[in-house]
Short mmCIF file of C-alpha atoms and ligand atoms in Angstrom, two decimals:
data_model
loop_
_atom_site.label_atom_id
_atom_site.label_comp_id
_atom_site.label_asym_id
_atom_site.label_seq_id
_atom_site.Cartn_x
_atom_site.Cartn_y
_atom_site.Cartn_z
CA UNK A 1 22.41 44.74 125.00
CA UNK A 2 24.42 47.85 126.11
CA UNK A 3 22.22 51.21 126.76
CA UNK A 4 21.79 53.18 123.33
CA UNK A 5 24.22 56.40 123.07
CA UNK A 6 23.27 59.89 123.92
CA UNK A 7 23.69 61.49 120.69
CA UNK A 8 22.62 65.74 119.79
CA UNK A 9 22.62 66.58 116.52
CA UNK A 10 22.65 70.58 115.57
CA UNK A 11 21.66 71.25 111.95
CA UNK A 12 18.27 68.82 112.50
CA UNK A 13 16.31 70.21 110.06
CA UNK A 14 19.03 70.67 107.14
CA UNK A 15 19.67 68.47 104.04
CA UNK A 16 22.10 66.38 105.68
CA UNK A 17 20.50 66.76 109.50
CA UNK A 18 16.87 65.36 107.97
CA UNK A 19 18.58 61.87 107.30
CA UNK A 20 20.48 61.57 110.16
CA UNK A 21 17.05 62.15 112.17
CA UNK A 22 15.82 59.49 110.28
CA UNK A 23 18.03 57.32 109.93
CA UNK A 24 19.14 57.12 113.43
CA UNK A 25 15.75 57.58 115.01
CA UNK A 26 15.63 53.88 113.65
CA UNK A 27 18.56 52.78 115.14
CA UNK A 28 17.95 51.15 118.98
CA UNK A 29 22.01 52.23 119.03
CA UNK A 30 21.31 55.48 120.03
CA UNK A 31 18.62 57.73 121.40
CA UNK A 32 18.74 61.15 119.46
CA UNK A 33 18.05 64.60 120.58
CA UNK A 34 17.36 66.62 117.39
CA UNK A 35 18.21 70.06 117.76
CA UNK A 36 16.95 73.10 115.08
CA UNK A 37 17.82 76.18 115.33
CA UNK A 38 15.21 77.69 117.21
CA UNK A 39 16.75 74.90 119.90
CA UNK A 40 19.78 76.15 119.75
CA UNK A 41 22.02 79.07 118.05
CA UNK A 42 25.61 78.13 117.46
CA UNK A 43 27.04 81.28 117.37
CA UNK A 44 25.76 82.32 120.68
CA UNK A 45 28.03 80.37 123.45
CA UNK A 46 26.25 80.78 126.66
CA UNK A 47 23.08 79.32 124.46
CA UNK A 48 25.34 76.28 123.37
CA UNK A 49 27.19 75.48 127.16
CA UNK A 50 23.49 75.24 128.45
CA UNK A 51 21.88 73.33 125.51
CA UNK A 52 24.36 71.04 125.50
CA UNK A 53 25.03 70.69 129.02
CA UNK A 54 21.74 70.15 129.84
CA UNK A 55 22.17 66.24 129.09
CA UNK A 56 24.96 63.85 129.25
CA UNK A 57 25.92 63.14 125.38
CA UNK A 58 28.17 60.92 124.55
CA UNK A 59 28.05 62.34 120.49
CA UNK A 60 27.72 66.02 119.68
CA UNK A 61 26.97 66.33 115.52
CA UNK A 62 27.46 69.38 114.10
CA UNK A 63 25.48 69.09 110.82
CA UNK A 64 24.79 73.19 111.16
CA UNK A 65 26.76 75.50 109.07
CA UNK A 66 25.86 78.82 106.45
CA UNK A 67 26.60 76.97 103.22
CA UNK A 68 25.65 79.72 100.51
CA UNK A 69 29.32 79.24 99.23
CA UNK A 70 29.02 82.73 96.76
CA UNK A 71 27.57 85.05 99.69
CA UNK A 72 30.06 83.67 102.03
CA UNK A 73 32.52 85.97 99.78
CA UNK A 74 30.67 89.11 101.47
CA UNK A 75 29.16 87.81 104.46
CA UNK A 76 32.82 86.40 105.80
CA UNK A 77 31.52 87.05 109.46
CA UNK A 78 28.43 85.25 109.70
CA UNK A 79 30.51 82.22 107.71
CA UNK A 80 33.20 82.13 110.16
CA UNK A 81 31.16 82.75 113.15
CA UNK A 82 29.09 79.92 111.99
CA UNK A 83 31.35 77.34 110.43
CA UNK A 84 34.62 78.23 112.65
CA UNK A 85 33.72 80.08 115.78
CA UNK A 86 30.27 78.47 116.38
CA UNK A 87 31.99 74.81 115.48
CA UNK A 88 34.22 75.83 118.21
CA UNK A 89 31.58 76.43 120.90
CA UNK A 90 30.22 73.24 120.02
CA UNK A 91 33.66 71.65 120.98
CA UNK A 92 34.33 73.23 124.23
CA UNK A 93 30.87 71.58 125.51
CA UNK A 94 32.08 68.33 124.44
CA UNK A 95 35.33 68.67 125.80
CA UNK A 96 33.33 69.42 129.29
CA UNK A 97 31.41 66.73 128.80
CA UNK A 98 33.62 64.01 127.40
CA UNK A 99 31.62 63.63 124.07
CA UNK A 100 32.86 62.73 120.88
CA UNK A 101 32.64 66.17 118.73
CA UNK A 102 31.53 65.34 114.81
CA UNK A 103 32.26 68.19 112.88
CA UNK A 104 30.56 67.79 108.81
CA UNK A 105 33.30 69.36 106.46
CA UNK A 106 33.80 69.70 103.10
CA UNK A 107 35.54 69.20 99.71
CA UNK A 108 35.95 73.02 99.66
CA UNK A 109 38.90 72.82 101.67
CA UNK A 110 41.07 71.84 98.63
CA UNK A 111 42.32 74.06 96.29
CA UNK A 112 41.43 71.48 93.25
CA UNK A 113 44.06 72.24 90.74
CA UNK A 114 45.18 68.48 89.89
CA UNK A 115 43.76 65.28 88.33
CA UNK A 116 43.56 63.25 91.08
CA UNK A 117 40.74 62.91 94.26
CA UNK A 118 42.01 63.56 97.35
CA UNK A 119 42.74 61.54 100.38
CA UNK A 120 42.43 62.19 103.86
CA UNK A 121 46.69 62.76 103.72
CA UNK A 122 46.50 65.42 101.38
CA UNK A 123 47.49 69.19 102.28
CA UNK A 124 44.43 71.21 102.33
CA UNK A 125 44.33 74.53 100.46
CA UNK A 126 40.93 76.80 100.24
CA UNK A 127 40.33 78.64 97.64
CA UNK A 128 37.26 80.93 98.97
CA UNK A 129 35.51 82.06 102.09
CA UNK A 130 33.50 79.05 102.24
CA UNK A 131 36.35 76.29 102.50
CA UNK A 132 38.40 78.93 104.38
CA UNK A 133 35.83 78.88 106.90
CA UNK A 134 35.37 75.63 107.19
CA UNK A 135 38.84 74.59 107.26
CA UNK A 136 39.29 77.09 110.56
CA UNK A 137 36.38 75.11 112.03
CA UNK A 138 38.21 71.88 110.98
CA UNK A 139 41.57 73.27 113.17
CA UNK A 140 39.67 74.82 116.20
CA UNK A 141 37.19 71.54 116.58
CA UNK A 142 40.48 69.64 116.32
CA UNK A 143 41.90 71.39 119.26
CA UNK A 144 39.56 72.13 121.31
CA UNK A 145 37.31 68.86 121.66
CA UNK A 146 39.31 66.01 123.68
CA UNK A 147 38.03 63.23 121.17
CA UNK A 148 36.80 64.94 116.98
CA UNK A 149 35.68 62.99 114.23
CA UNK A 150 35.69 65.68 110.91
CA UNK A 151 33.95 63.96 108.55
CA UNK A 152 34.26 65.41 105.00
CA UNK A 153 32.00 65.35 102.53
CA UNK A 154 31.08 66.83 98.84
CA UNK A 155 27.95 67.95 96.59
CA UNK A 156 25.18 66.61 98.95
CA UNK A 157 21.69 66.03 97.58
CA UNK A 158 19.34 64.84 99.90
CA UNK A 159 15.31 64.77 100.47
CA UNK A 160 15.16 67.30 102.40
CA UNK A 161 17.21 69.98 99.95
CA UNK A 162 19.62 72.22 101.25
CA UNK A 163 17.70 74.82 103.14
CA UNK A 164 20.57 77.15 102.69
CA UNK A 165 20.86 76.82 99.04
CA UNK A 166 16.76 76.23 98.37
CA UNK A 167 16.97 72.91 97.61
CA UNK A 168 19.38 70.67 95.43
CA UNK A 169 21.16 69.77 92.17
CA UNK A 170 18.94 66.47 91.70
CA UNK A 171 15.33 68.15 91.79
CA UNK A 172 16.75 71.22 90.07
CA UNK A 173 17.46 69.19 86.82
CA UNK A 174 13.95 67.30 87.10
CA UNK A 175 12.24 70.33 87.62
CA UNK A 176 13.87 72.17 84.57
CA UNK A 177 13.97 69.03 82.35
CA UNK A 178 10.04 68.68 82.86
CA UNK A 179 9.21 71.86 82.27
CA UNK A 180 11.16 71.93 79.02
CA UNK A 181 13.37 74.57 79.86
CA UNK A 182 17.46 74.89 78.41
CA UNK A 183 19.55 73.28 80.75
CA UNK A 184 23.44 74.47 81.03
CA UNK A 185 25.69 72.46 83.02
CA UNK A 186 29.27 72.93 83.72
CA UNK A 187 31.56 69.95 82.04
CA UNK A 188 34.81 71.28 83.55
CA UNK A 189 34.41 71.20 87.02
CA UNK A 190 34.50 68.09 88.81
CA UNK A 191 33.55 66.14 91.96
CA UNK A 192 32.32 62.99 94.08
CA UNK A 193 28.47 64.07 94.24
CA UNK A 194 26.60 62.10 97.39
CA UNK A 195 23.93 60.99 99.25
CA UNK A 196 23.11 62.17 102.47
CA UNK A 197 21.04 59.30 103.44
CA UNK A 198 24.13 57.32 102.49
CA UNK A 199 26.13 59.80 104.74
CA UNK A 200 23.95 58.86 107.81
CA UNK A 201 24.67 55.30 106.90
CA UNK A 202 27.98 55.71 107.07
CA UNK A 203 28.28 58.03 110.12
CA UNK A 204 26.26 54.66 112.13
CA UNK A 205 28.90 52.81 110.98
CA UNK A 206 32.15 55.24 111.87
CA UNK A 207 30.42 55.85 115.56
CA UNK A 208 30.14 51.89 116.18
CA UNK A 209 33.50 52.08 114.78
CA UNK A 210 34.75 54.86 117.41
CA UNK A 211 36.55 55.95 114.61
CA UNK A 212 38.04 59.85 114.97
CA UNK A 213 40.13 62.08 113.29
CA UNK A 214 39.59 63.50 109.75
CA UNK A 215 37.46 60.90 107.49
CA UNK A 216 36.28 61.05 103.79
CA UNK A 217 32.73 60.57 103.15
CA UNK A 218 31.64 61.09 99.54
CA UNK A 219 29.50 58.38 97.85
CA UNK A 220 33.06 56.70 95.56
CA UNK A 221 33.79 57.90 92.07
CA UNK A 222 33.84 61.07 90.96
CA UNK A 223 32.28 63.17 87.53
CA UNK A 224 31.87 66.77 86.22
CA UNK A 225 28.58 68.11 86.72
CA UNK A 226 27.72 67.96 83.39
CA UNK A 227 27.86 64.40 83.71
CA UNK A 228 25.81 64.09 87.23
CA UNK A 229 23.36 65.93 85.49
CA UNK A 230 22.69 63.46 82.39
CA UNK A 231 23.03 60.27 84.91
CA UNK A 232 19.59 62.00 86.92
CA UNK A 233 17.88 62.68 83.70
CA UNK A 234 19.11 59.31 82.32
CA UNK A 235 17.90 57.58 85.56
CA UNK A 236 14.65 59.45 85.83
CA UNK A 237 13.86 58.37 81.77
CA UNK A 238 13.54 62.37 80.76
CA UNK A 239 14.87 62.59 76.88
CA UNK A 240 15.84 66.19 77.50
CA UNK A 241 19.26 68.20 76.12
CA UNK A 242 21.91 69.27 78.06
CA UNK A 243 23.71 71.40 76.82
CA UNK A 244 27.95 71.43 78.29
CA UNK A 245 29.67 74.68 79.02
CA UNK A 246 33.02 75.73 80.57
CA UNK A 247 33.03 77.02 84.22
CA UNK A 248 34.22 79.97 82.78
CA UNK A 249 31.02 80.84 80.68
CA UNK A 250 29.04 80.87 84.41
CA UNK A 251 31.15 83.46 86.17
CA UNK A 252 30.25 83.10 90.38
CA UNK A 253 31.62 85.69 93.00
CA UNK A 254 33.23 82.46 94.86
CA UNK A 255 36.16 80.59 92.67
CA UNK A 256 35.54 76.93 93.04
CA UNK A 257 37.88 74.09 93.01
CA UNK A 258 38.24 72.47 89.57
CA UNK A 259 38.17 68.82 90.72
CA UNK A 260 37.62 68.11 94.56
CA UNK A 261 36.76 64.85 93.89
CA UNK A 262 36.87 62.84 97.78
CA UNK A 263 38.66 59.43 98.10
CA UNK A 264 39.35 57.78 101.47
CA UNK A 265 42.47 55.85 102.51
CA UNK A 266 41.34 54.89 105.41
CA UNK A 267 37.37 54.09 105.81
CA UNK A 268 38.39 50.38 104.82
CA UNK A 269 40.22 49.75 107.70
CA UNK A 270 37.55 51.26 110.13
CA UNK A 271 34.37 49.45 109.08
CA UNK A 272 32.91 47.00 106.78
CA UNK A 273 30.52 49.71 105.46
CA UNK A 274 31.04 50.87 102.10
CA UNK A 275 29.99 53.97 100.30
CA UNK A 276 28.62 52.69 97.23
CA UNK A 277 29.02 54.62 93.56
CA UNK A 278 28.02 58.10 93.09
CA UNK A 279 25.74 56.55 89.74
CA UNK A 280 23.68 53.94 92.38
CA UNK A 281 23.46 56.61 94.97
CA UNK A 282 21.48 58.90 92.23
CA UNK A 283 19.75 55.71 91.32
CA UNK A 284 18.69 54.87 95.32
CA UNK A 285 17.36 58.94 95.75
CA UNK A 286 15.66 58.70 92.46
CA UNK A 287 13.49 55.59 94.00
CA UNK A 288 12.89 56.36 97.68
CA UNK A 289 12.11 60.44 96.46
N1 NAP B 301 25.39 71.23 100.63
C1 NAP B 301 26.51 70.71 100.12
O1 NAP B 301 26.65 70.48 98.91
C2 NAP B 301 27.67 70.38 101.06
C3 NAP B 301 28.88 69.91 100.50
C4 NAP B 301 29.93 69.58 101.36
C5 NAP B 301 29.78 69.69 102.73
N2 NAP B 301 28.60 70.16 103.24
C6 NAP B 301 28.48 70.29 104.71
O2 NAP B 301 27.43 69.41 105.12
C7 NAP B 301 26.78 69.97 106.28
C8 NAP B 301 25.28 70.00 106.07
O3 NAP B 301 24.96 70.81 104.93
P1 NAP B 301 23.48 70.84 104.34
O4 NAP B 301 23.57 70.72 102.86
O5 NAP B 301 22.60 69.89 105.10
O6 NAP B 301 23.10 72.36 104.67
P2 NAP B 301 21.68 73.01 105.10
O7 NAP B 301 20.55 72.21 104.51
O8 NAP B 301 21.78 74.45 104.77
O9 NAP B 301 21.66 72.77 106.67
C9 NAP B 301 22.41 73.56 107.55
C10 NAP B 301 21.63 73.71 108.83
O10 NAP B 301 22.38 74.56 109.70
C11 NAP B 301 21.44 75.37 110.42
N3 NAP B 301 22.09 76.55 110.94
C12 NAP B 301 22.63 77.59 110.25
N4 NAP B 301 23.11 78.53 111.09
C13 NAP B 301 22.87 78.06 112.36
C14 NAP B 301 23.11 78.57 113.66
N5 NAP B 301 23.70 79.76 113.84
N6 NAP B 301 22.73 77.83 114.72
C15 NAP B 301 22.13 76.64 114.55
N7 NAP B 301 21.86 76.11 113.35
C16 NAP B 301 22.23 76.81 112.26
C17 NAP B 301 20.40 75.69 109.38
O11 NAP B 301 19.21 76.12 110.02
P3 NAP B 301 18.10 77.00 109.21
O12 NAP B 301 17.60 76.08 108.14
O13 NAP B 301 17.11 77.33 110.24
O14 NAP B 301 18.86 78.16 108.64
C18 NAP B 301 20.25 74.36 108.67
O15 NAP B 301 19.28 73.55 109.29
C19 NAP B 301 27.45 71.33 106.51
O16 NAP B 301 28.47 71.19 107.46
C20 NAP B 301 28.08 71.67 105.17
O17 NAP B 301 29.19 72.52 105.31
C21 NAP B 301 27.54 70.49 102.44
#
């Protein structure tokens, strides 16, 4: 058997970082070093050249970034030294050390003004701070890092919650349907919600792949989140209303993309592994939470 892969991950402790520990802690493929951020701070580079040089990785993940999409609007500097600059430090150590760079983007990066999900081919267009930032890290990760897998991804729920957000859409809904509170969803708004355990899965399979370049990750399918909320409750057996209302009725400082639902044209010819549906991804958290 070959010697397991060096692989750092940055963003350890987030919502989609707390999988990846697990998952590939698991996996005799690699042997991870899981790095929070009192390990390591992104947007300081002298702190990320000697974290990172410090071993020989072969995989650099960069699960870290400031997600809060509506305070990006005023806090544009900490989003793009986070997401764009600090993505970029990240690279520049893996281009010094020959390591794959994996970058974790987003759906945000599309402007979301048609019917159809997007594809990996498709021109993206930001619409706020958020995707703007991310988008810049997408570019500067591309050209700085020899070898960059950008792995995009949309509407994450995950055990762990997102710690930049307080936790996620999933438990929300439980919470508020078991306490017996009025629940108002958005039914006009729509995207490809998924699993972050399913995400680790599926990076596994794009490393043994050696698979770079820009990738879609989203669990397949896509639905307003009107209708991801009823499929939880459904799922989790609460009888409780929901009632639907129009994006515009819930004014946010950060415009959002109407539909960013995520399709990929090319996963199928880079591995066997599938994402499954966005309905049995629900269904899998439901159980294992
Ligand atoms: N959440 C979503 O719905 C969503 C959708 C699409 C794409 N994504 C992408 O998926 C990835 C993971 O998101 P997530 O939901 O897991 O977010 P998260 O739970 O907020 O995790 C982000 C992590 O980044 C860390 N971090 C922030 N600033 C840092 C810095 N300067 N240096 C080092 N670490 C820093 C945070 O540490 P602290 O906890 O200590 O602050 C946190 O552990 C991100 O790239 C995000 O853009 C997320």
């Amino acid at each position: 058997m070959s010697s397991p892969q060096k692989v750092a991950l940055i963003g350890a402790n987030g919502q989609l970082g707390s999988d990846i520990v697990s998952y590939f802690s698991d996996c005799d493929r690699y042997q991870l070093t899981a790095l929070t951020r009192a390990d390591i701070d992104i947007t300081n580079p002298e702190n990320v050249h000697q974290v990172l040089t410090s071993q020989k990785f072969d995989v650099v993940i960069n699960s870290a970034a400031y997600v809060r999409v509506d305070d990006c609007e005023q806090e544009f500097n900490t989003a793009f030294n986070v997401n764009a600059i600090g993505a970029m430090h990240i690279a520049r150590a893996c281009r010094e050390l020959d390591a794959l760079c994996v970058y974790i983007s987003t759906d945000y990066v599309f402007r979301g003004d048609r019917a159809d999900p997007y594809t990996e081919a498709d021109m993206p267009d930001p619409i706020n701070i958020y995707g703007t930032s991310k988008l810049t890290g997408e570019y500067l990760v591309k050209q700085t890092a020899a070898r960059s897998l950008i792995l995009r991804i949309s509407s994450v729920f995950g055990k762990a919650g997102a710690s930049g957000k307080g936790g996620n859409f999933v438990e929300t809904m439980l919470k508020k349907a078991k306490a017996g509170d009025p629940i108002k969803v958005v039914n006009d708004i729509f995207m490809s919600p998924t699993y972050t355990y399913d995400v680790a899965r599926l990076l596994d399979a794009l490393l043994q792949a050696d698979a770079t370049g820009i990738i879609h990750g989203a669990n397949t399918g896509s639905c307003s989140w009107h209708q991801f909320a009823s499929q939880v409750l459904s799922l989790a057996q609460i009888d409780h209303p929901i009632e639907p209302i129009p994006a515009s009725a819930f004014p946010t400082k950060a415009t959002r993309p109407m539909n960013s639902a995520l399709i990929s044209d090319r996963l199928a010819d880079l591995t066997t592994f599938k994402m499954r549906p966005w309905q049995e991804a629900i269904a899998a958290y439901i159980q294992a939470r």
